[in-house]
């Protein structure tokens, strides 16, 4: 696979950053055992130097206990007697040493999580976040930190394997042509916020808004069209820069974006999806089949999903990495950091990720409305939307959204999807009233805050500045309560009708199932549905149905291999006995199929009003 080598600039320590006093050396100690080895040198330690490893990574709101993967921690200080090393709690240590004399700590980290959140290492690829590998030196977290990344020995790689390269958004101090060497972070926060990709990955570059961007892809197949991915990603980046800063962004005399470099890191796997935002980069994971393929004429649904993910994480460059909850002005890496504003920072980003695909002309109006339709139905089919407000769901992310189980849809709502619909409603409301748009409110918030921490009061003030009135009532009803959103009414004002279509079998029954190999496994039983009334439970295997005798027809039993079989065997009937296996026992459940269960379908009835909402006016507004 052809690789476009990144251009190399002269590496030098930025003038505004002092020489680092904390140094990390990261080596691939054992590819097969999946072990990184870290050597941490502290030039001027305290007499009782404390060290901690984060328990979570910003952007992913779950305590993940990264210290569970750390092993063999040792301390030394010259030829003196080994310093006394004491573990204080699950993620903290104290070293009793001579103050002001270089202190060296060595340890290994097991890297087996092939996600964007922690660390991974094998014979084909390496990846890590600083929160997983780099101990925090308490008392020196605001000082510059140096990171040296060492290439694995050629003998450690599989026979015939291509040499590895290294990609990160950290500024280089001294690196070789493959990117291995020393990098500089202004402080621990920047180190923690700069993931590192290692391996024989594909790499390409483009410029957007005067800013160099790099895209690296690991695990792609031979059919991968890298040029297509670069072109489409560039269109997204340019659309988002115009959104925030106008058409003159990056041009002579125009506004400057808040970044001077950016790196996309994409891991293509057989089955996976997700992303994690950072200030100058993002880590992504997608299905290998969803990458653009050579000769592909029309964008497949999977590729559009990938572009939406790219758009989402890049939008976070502004909305959550700079604009951010006031509670995140300074992260506490040792515990949960609570906020009720994820409906804005994740939800509004989820609204704009697909909308900006439309504005970048990567999808058309019809494709965009299908994406909105999907989001609406996801929320409508979540009973938890009537139980918990989206503000409370934001606060509870640590124990609910990131710890989902069979009752999650019944007790909470996604701040991604419900938050996106709140943004949709506010945008349509603002446009209908004719004073401004949600775009205007977002830019006002950016300018008024200086791109820094904000509160809900700041968000409310930005909406009022855009619309000329208070939107406190809408925020109270849509964000802090569980009332249904006025989606149908607002969409109609912008030329989109909402029609009722017959629901699919799972929605009709109030189930979420997994169908495989002729087996129907119940994963979720939705509150108030026919399946719950019949007595279904998560974990049931639905084996078959029994039909009662009717007229001359005797009672019959049928094996169920998928939910679509119900219509085949029931015909016009609405009653049967479901046979399920539960705890190795056969259980009979009386099932009554409901009538009138529908799903929404959006229909563009006035393309003039639809286009006015989706593209021309929004782009023109960015010029103001």
XYZ file of C-alpha atoms in Angstrom:
624
model
C 0.000 0.000 0.000
C 1.420 3.322 -0.999
C 2.381 5.654 1.809
C 2.538 9.410 1.545
C 5.375 10.420 3.809
C 4.717 13.453 5.991
C 6.842 16.490 5.411
C 9.399 17.121 8.157
C 10.040 20.540 9.570
C 13.079 21.506 11.573
C 12.479 20.195 15.070
C 13.113 22.700 17.801
C 11.866 23.430 21.281
C 9.106 26.086 21.079
C 10.455 29.364 22.435
C 7.560 29.752 24.856
C 8.198 26.348 26.485
C 11.009 25.847 28.997
C 13.273 22.826 28.950
C 11.439 19.748 30.263
C 12.228 18.434 33.719
C 10.086 15.282 33.364
C 11.126 12.699 30.755
C 9.363 9.542 29.573
C 10.985 6.889 27.419
C 8.490 4.418 25.933
C 9.749 1.159 24.436
C 7.923 -1.815 22.925
C 9.350 -4.284 25.401
C 7.569 -7.431 24.203
C 5.185 -7.405 21.232
C 3.800 -10.861 21.957
C 3.323 -10.257 25.687
C 1.840 -6.847 24.761
C 4.117 -5.000 27.138
C 5.293 -1.412 26.873
C 8.245 -0.475 29.067
C 8.348 3.056 30.453
C 11.333 4.817 31.974
C 10.367 7.998 33.803
C 13.150 10.396 34.800
C 12.387 13.302 37.139
C 15.237 15.816 37.128
C 14.301 17.538 40.396
C 12.020 15.356 42.521
C 10.597 16.262 45.899
C 11.891 14.481 49.001
C 8.605 12.603 49.196
C 7.675 12.510 45.550
C 4.143 11.371 44.820
C 3.117 9.732 41.555
C -0.351 8.903 40.255
C -1.844 7.252 37.197
C -5.199 8.586 35.916
C -8.298 6.489 36.499
C -10.130 7.870 33.431
C -9.446 9.615 30.144
C -11.215 12.902 29.299
C -13.952 12.432 26.729
C -14.829 8.930 27.927
C -16.780 9.215 31.145
C -16.027 5.999 32.990
C -13.529 5.159 35.723
C -11.390 2.578 33.918
C -8.660 2.007 36.534
C -5.676 2.180 34.182
C -3.347 1.258 37.048
C -4.565 -2.341 36.812
C -2.272 -2.714 33.776
C 0.854 -1.288 35.429
C 3.386 -3.783 36.758
C 6.927 -4.023 38.114
C 7.305 -0.428 39.303
C 10.849 0.228 40.553
C 12.705 3.380 41.642
C 16.407 4.244 41.599
C 18.548 7.317 42.245
C 22.139 7.106 41.023
C 24.282 4.634 42.989
C 22.571 5.393 46.255
C 20.452 2.901 48.120
C 17.184 2.339 46.299
C 14.567 4.902 47.355
C 11.673 3.665 49.459
C 8.663 3.144 47.191
C 5.239 2.872 48.848
C 1.865 2.355 47.185
C -0.715 4.658 48.782
C -3.907 3.556 47.048
C -5.098 1.930 43.798
C -3.333 4.487 41.589
C -0.900 6.460 43.795
C 2.661 5.908 44.992
C 5.170 7.792 47.151
C 8.944 7.716 46.640
C 11.201 8.745 49.536
C 14.353 10.052 47.875
C 16.959 12.821 47.880
C 15.286 16.033 46.787
C 16.646 17.736 43.674
C 18.655 14.731 42.430
C 17.466 12.862 39.292
C 15.018 10.082 40.152
C 14.375 7.217 37.724
C 11.304 4.971 37.728
C 10.854 1.948 35.519
C 7.710 -0.068 34.941
C 5.774 -2.012 32.328
C 2.211 -1.578 31.091
C 0.182 -4.408 29.581
C -1.561 -3.073 26.453
C -4.417 -5.294 25.281
C -7.377 -2.932 24.694
C -7.868 -2.416 20.949
C -10.018 0.682 21.457
C -9.370 4.428 21.346
C -9.309 4.792 25.145
C -6.309 2.940 26.533
C -3.336 1.120 24.957
C -2.646 -1.700 22.500
C 0.468 -3.527 21.388
C 1.047 -6.565 19.216
C 3.299 -7.593 16.331
C 1.345 -5.452 13.832
C 0.451 -2.252 15.664
C 0.933 -0.163 18.778
C -1.199 2.611 20.240
C -1.360 4.421 23.546
C -2.817 7.373 25.372
C -0.673 9.136 27.955
C -3.299 8.454 30.609
C -2.562 4.731 30.284
C 1.246 4.844 30.240
C 2.480 8.042 31.856
C 2.546 8.440 35.628
C 1.761 11.979 36.776
C 4.548 13.631 38.766
C 2.630 15.494 41.435
C 3.814 19.052 41.915
C 5.252 19.199 38.391
C 2.211 18.592 36.206
C 2.283 22.168 34.855
C 5.937 21.886 33.792
C 7.084 20.782 30.305
C 7.249 17.023 29.720
C 9.429 15.219 27.176
C 8.324 11.959 25.544
C 10.782 9.683 23.744
C 9.263 6.912 21.643
C 11.586 4.083 20.639
C 11.000 1.962 17.537
C 10.790 -1.789 18.073
C 13.834 -3.714 16.924
C 13.556 -5.058 13.383
C 14.185 -8.542 14.802
C 11.059 -8.236 16.948
C 8.804 -7.725 13.913
C 7.405 -10.603 11.849
C 9.669 -11.754 9.034
C 9.243 -9.535 5.988
C 7.203 -6.922 7.866
C 7.539 -3.288 6.843
C 9.326 -0.987 9.317
C 7.131 0.843 11.776
C 6.410 4.566 11.873
C 5.141 6.806 14.657
C 2.385 9.429 14.508
C 1.319 11.901 17.191
C 0.253 15.541 17.344
C 2.920 16.390 19.924
C 5.532 18.865 18.644
C 8.801 17.056 17.812
C 12.084 17.858 19.515
C 14.230 15.442 17.522
C 12.762 12.643 15.425
C 13.874 10.405 12.571
C 12.175 10.040 9.199
C 9.772 7.459 10.641
C 8.685 9.766 13.464
C 10.501 7.978 16.304
C 12.413 10.128 18.745
C 11.684 12.883 21.260
C 8.560 15.031 21.520
C 7.623 17.898 23.813
C 4.429 18.526 25.759
C 3.834 21.896 27.415
C 2.456 20.111 30.505
C 0.951 16.830 31.625
C -2.470 17.763 30.221
C -1.029 18.057 26.708
C 0.835 14.782 27.124
C -2.352 13.049 28.272
C -4.267 14.604 25.369
C -1.905 13.420 22.608
C -2.335 9.751 21.625
C 0.391 7.921 19.741
C -0.050 5.517 16.792
C 2.695 3.002 15.929
C 3.019 0.579 13.044
C 3.326 0.184 9.286
C 0.283 2.374 8.700
C -0.872 4.289 5.615
C -0.309 8.031 5.868
C -1.497 11.034 3.868
C -1.609 14.804 4.258
C -3.678 17.812 3.266
C -4.031 21.446 4.277
C -7.244 23.085 5.486
C -7.547 26.700 6.620
C -3.792 27.080 6.376
C -3.321 24.223 8.882
C -1.404 21.009 8.021
C -3.469 17.877 8.638
C -2.268 14.297 8.631
C -4.383 11.153 8.349
C -2.968 7.737 9.287
C -4.868 4.487 8.800
C -3.941 1.132 10.309
C -5.434 -2.167 9.167
C -6.803 -1.091 5.776
C -7.305 -3.642 2.993
C -5.741 -3.364 -0.466
C -8.970 -1.862 -1.865
C -8.713 1.219 0.387
C -8.941 4.537 -1.492
C -6.780 6.886 0.573
C -7.107 9.798 -1.841
C -10.895 9.707 -1.482
C -10.645 9.688 2.303
C -8.251 12.658 2.275
C -10.429 14.688 -0.106
C -13.622 14.080 1.852
C -11.969 14.728 5.207
C -10.519 17.982 3.872
C -14.022 19.055 2.797
C -15.290 18.349 6.323
C -12.460 20.280 7.970
C -12.944 23.286 5.696
C -16.711 23.291 6.292
C -16.215 23.240 10.051
C -13.596 25.983 9.982
C -15.997 28.126 7.922
C -18.754 27.341 10.392
C -16.774 28.690 13.335
C -14.697 31.423 11.709
C -16.173 32.348 8.304
C -14.897 32.024 4.741
C -11.719 34.005 5.369
C -10.384 31.614 7.972
C -6.694 30.915 7.465
C -6.344 33.533 4.732
C -4.243 36.676 4.857
C -5.913 39.102 7.248
C -8.580 36.549 8.187
C -9.229 34.785 11.501
C -6.984 31.913 12.551
C -8.296 28.530 13.666
C -7.359 27.428 17.213
C -5.021 24.713 15.907
C -1.694 24.826 14.076
C -1.614 21.076 13.339
C -3.993 18.126 13.426
C -3.664 14.326 13.177
C -6.403 11.789 12.462
C -5.546 8.252 13.647
C -7.883 5.562 12.309
C -7.743 1.889 13.232
C -9.673 -0.246 10.735
C -10.869 -3.544 12.228
C -13.317 -6.279 11.329
C -15.976 -4.967 13.706
C -15.728 -1.718 15.655
C -16.813 1.905 15.782
C -15.946 4.922 17.895
C -13.761 7.924 18.409
C -12.137 10.026 21.085
C -11.425 13.710 20.644
C -8.196 15.515 21.531
C -7.027 19.124 21.178
C -4.860 18.516 18.101
C -5.862 15.020 17.063
C -8.448 12.303 17.270
C -8.304 8.519 17.600
C -10.906 6.640 15.539
C -11.939 3.039 14.988
C -14.180 1.722 12.203
C -15.178 -1.400 10.315
C -12.636 -2.158 7.612
C -15.479 -2.543 5.103
C -16.599 1.038 5.749
C -13.420 2.578 4.344
C -13.772 4.082 0.850
C -12.834 1.575 -1.829
C -11.085 2.140 -5.120
C -13.613 2.639 -7.904
C -16.467 3.365 -5.486
C -18.913 5.694 -7.249
C -21.581 6.187 -4.591
C -20.852 6.591 -0.897
C -22.002 3.463 0.911
C -23.966 3.868 4.146
C -21.016 2.587 6.164
C -18.704 5.181 4.641
C -21.196 7.959 5.367
C -21.245 6.735 8.966
C -17.440 6.967 9.051
C -17.532 10.499 7.618
C -20.056 11.434 10.304
C -17.657 10.115 12.953
C -14.795 12.148 11.466
C -17.028 15.222 11.403
C -18.120 14.635 15.008
C -14.627 14.304 16.443
C -13.256 17.238 14.451
C -16.136 19.474 15.632
C -14.989 18.656 19.168
C -11.823 20.621 18.389
C -13.977 23.624 19.242
C -16.890 22.175 21.180
C -15.562 20.344 24.283
C -11.793 20.613 23.858
C -11.836 24.430 24.029
C -15.422 25.421 24.666
C -16.037 23.060 27.571
C -18.051 22.723 30.768
C -16.855 25.022 33.523
C -16.443 21.865 35.642
C -13.763 20.749 33.140
C -11.678 23.916 33.412
C -9.097 21.677 35.083
C -9.433 17.906 34.993
C -9.158 15.812 38.118
C -7.673 12.571 36.804
C -8.227 10.722 40.068
C -12.028 10.585 40.171
C -15.255 11.233 38.276
C -15.668 14.783 36.907
C -19.388 15.556 36.842
C -21.269 17.933 34.555
C -24.886 18.266 33.435
C -23.859 19.714 30.068
C -23.008 16.667 27.957
C -26.343 17.162 26.168
C -24.750 20.318 24.744
C -21.155 19.250 24.197
C -21.932 15.798 22.820
C -25.529 16.300 21.708
C -25.035 19.546 19.782
C -21.878 18.081 18.246
C -24.011 15.115 17.150
C -26.464 17.518 15.499
C -23.765 19.307 13.564
C -21.699 16.279 12.559
C -24.195 15.143 9.908
C -25.434 18.651 9.084
C -21.893 19.672 8.191
C -21.581 16.653 5.904
C -24.488 18.183 4.005
C -22.897 21.627 3.976
C -19.653 20.083 2.734
C -21.749 18.541 -0.090
C -20.720 15.017 0.838
C -24.381 13.987 1.163
C -27.585 15.434 -0.296
C -30.767 16.649 1.391
C -32.453 13.253 1.177
C -29.493 11.452 2.767
C -29.352 14.031 5.553
C -33.045 13.667 6.324
C -32.603 9.885 6.525
C -29.927 10.410 9.170
C -32.208 12.760 11.140
C -35.021 10.223 10.765
C -32.793 7.509 12.252
C -31.920 9.675 15.269
C -35.561 10.543 15.907
C -36.611 6.894 15.851
C -33.750 5.909 18.157
C -34.982 8.384 20.767
C -38.672 7.597 20.220
C -37.939 3.913 20.797
C -36.197 4.599 24.133
C -38.691 4.520 27.043
C -36.058 6.105 29.295
C -36.664 9.475 27.589
C -39.842 9.689 29.706
C -37.964 8.759 32.885
C -34.808 10.873 32.953
C -34.036 14.321 31.609
C -31.111 14.710 29.243
C -29.372 16.995 31.763
C -29.603 14.281 34.431
C -28.465 11.698 31.875
C -25.361 13.848 31.362
C -24.613 13.817 35.083
C -25.173 10.065 35.291
C -22.948 9.198 32.312
C -20.402 7.666 34.689
C -22.815 5.034 35.986
C -25.422 4.706 33.226
C -24.384 5.579 29.675
C -20.939 3.985 30.005
C -22.235 1.003 31.978
C -25.138 -0.093 29.851
C -27.146 -3.195 30.587
C -30.550 -4.608 29.676
C -32.347 -1.886 31.664
C -30.446 1.112 30.297
C -33.021 2.018 27.579
C -35.777 1.902 30.197
C -34.124 4.181 32.736
C -32.131 6.784 30.835
C -31.756 8.487 27.471
C -28.664 9.114 25.370
C -27.351 12.658 25.693
C -25.928 12.143 22.193
C -29.204 11.459 20.400
C -31.627 13.397 22.635
C -29.120 16.255 22.791
C -28.934 16.270 18.983
C -32.732 16.556 18.808
C -32.703 19.410 21.331
C -30.224 21.186 19.043
C -32.444 20.441 16.040
C -35.483 21.894 17.794
C -33.632 25.021 18.898
C -32.227 25.561 15.402
C -35.621 25.136 13.752
C -37.258 27.343 16.386
C -34.700 30.110 15.909
C -35.034 29.938 12.123
C -38.821 29.981 12.277
C -38.757 33.120 14.442
C -36.496 34.791 11.908
C -33.953 36.495 14.174
C -31.038 34.089 13.927
C -29.943 30.465 13.872
C -28.243 28.002 16.151
C -25.087 28.671 14.110
C -25.211 32.264 15.328
C -25.607 31.119 18.932
C -22.637 28.756 18.670
C -20.376 31.451 17.253
C -21.578 33.948 19.849
C -20.718 31.460 22.594
C -17.248 30.948 21.112
C -16.522 34.655 20.844
C -18.035 35.622 24.199
C -16.115 32.936 26.108
C -12.870 33.345 24.221
C -13.140 29.656 23.392
C -12.938 28.684 27.056
C -15.037 27.112 29.824
C -18.761 27.900 29.811
C -21.821 27.292 31.980
C -25.435 26.647 31.058
C -26.097 30.329 31.744
C -23.578 31.158 29.014
C -25.346 28.816 26.596
C -28.696 30.417 27.440
C -27.212 33.886 26.895
C -25.880 32.855 23.477
C -29.317 31.574 22.442
C -30.879 34.833 23.590
C -28.291 36.847 21.656
C -29.098 34.867 18.511
C -32.884 34.857 18.866
C -33.600 38.165 20.577
C -35.508 36.562 23.465
C -35.011 34.173 26.355
C -35.164 30.451 25.619
C -35.318 29.503 29.298
C -38.733 27.884 28.854
C -37.481 25.663 26.032
C -34.386 24.644 27.979
C -36.496 23.846 31.043
C -38.902 21.673 29.054
C -36.518 20.044 26.601
C -33.356 19.686 28.695
C -34.424 19.565 32.342
C -37.747 17.760 31.960
C -39.011 14.736 30.050
C -41.677 16.337 27.865
C -41.796 15.195 24.253
C -39.982 17.477 21.838
C -42.127 19.403 19.290
C -40.336 17.757 16.392
C -43.267 17.246 14.042
C -44.459 20.845 14.358
C -41.017 22.367 13.860
C -40.069 20.112 10.953
C -43.331 20.968 9.209
C -42.454 24.674 9.407
C -39.313 23.877 7.407
C -40.951 21.796 4.701
C -40.626 18.316 6.216
C -43.655 16.147 6.987
C -43.611 13.348 9.557
C -45.463 10.231 8.429
C -46.325 7.079 10.366
C -45.052 3.801 8.924
C -45.704 0.309 10.276
C -43.017 -0.625 12.758
C -40.564 -3.485 12.450
C -41.291 -6.652 14.479
C -38.817 -5.853 17.268
C -40.279 -2.384 17.809
C -43.830 -3.729 17.642
C -43.043 -6.206 20.393
C -40.881 -3.857 22.468
C -37.744 -5.958 22.144
C -34.115 -5.650 21.165
C -32.748 -8.968 20.012
C -29.743 -10.618 18.414
C -30.503 -13.019 15.567
C -27.799 -15.478 14.578
C -27.693 -19.020 13.293
C -31.451 -19.491 13.556
C -31.534 -18.325 17.165
C -33.309 -15.279 18.615
C -31.626 -14.018 21.782
C -33.476 -11.373 23.811
C -31.134 -8.551 24.798
C -33.533 -5.847 26.018
C -37.206 -5.839 26.984
C -38.549 -2.302 26.591
C -40.790 -0.766 29.237
C -44.520 -0.948 28.516
C -44.222 -3.128 25.426
C -46.057 -6.307 24.502
C -43.018 -8.449 25.335
C -42.807 -7.024 28.858
C -46.514 -7.643 29.390
C -46.054 -11.234 28.256
C -43.187 -11.778 30.713
C -40.129 -11.853 28.453
C -36.781 -11.214 30.157
C -33.346 -10.266 28.923
C -31.316 -13.412 28.339
C -34.256 -15.474 27.061
C -33.790 -17.537 23.936
C -36.999 -17.387 21.931
C -37.413 -20.882 20.554
C -40.879 -20.984 19.031
C -44.600 -20.267 19.231
C -47.744 -22.303 19.770
C -50.961 -21.335 18.008
C -54.311 -22.275 19.565
C -56.786 -24.463 17.711
C -59.167 -22.429 15.567
C -62.175 -23.957 13.836
C -60.998 -27.026 11.975
C -57.353 -26.088 12.409
C -55.628 -27.973 15.224
C -53.179 -26.337 17.576
C -49.795 -25.883 15.940
C -46.226 -25.240 17.056
C -43.525 -23.488 15.039
C -39.795 -22.971 15.487
C -38.779 -19.306 15.432
C -35.430 -18.520 13.796
C -35.957 -14.773 13.412
C -38.644 -12.276 14.365
C -39.885 -12.005 10.780
C -41.150 -15.592 11.199
C -44.015 -14.276 13.344
C -45.825 -12.737 10.403
C -45.320 -15.941 8.405
C -46.846 -18.219 11.043
C -49.399 -15.926 12.667
C -50.890 -14.479 9.515
C -53.667 -12.146 10.632
C -53.637 -13.588 14.128
C -52.555 -11.532 17.132
C -52.281 -14.137 19.884
C -49.893 -16.982 20.507
C -47.890 -18.668 23.223
C -44.200 -17.910 23.057
C -41.806 -20.694 24.015
C -38.554 -19.472 25.536
C -35.563 -21.112 27.175
C -34.594 -19.467 30.469
C -32.016 -20.886 32.849
C -32.279 -24.157 30.873
C -36.014 -24.333 31.580
C -38.758 -24.054 28.962
C -41.202 -21.269 29.754
C -44.522 -20.518 28.070
C -45.508 -16.833 27.741
C -48.936 -15.609 26.537
C -48.173 -13.019 23.845
C -50.625 -10.526 22.359
C -49.325 -8.517 19.409
C -50.396 -4.872 19.622
C -51.847 -2.862 16.784
C -51.082 0.695 15.736
C -47.378 0.658 16.625
C -45.676 2.931 14.107
C -42.325 4.483 13.322
C -41.601 7.926 11.894
C -40.711 8.578 8.266
C -39.629 12.059 7.236
C -40.802 13.339 3.864
C -39.510 16.524 2.243
C -42.596 18.327 0.941
C -41.175 21.784 0.271
C -37.617 21.509 -1.058
C -37.234 25.283 -1.069
C -37.697 25.474 2.691
C -35.637 22.331 3.249
C -32.703 23.721 1.249
C -32.953 27.056 3.022
C -32.502 25.225 6.300
C -29.801 22.766 5.262
C -27.306 24.563 3.081
C -27.322 27.973 1.399
C -28.453 30.193 4.252
C -26.255 28.398 6.781
C -23.146 28.780 4.605
C -23.954 32.400 3.850
C -24.358 33.070 7.563
C -20.810 31.898 8.123
C -19.627 34.789 5.963
C -21.103 37.386 8.290
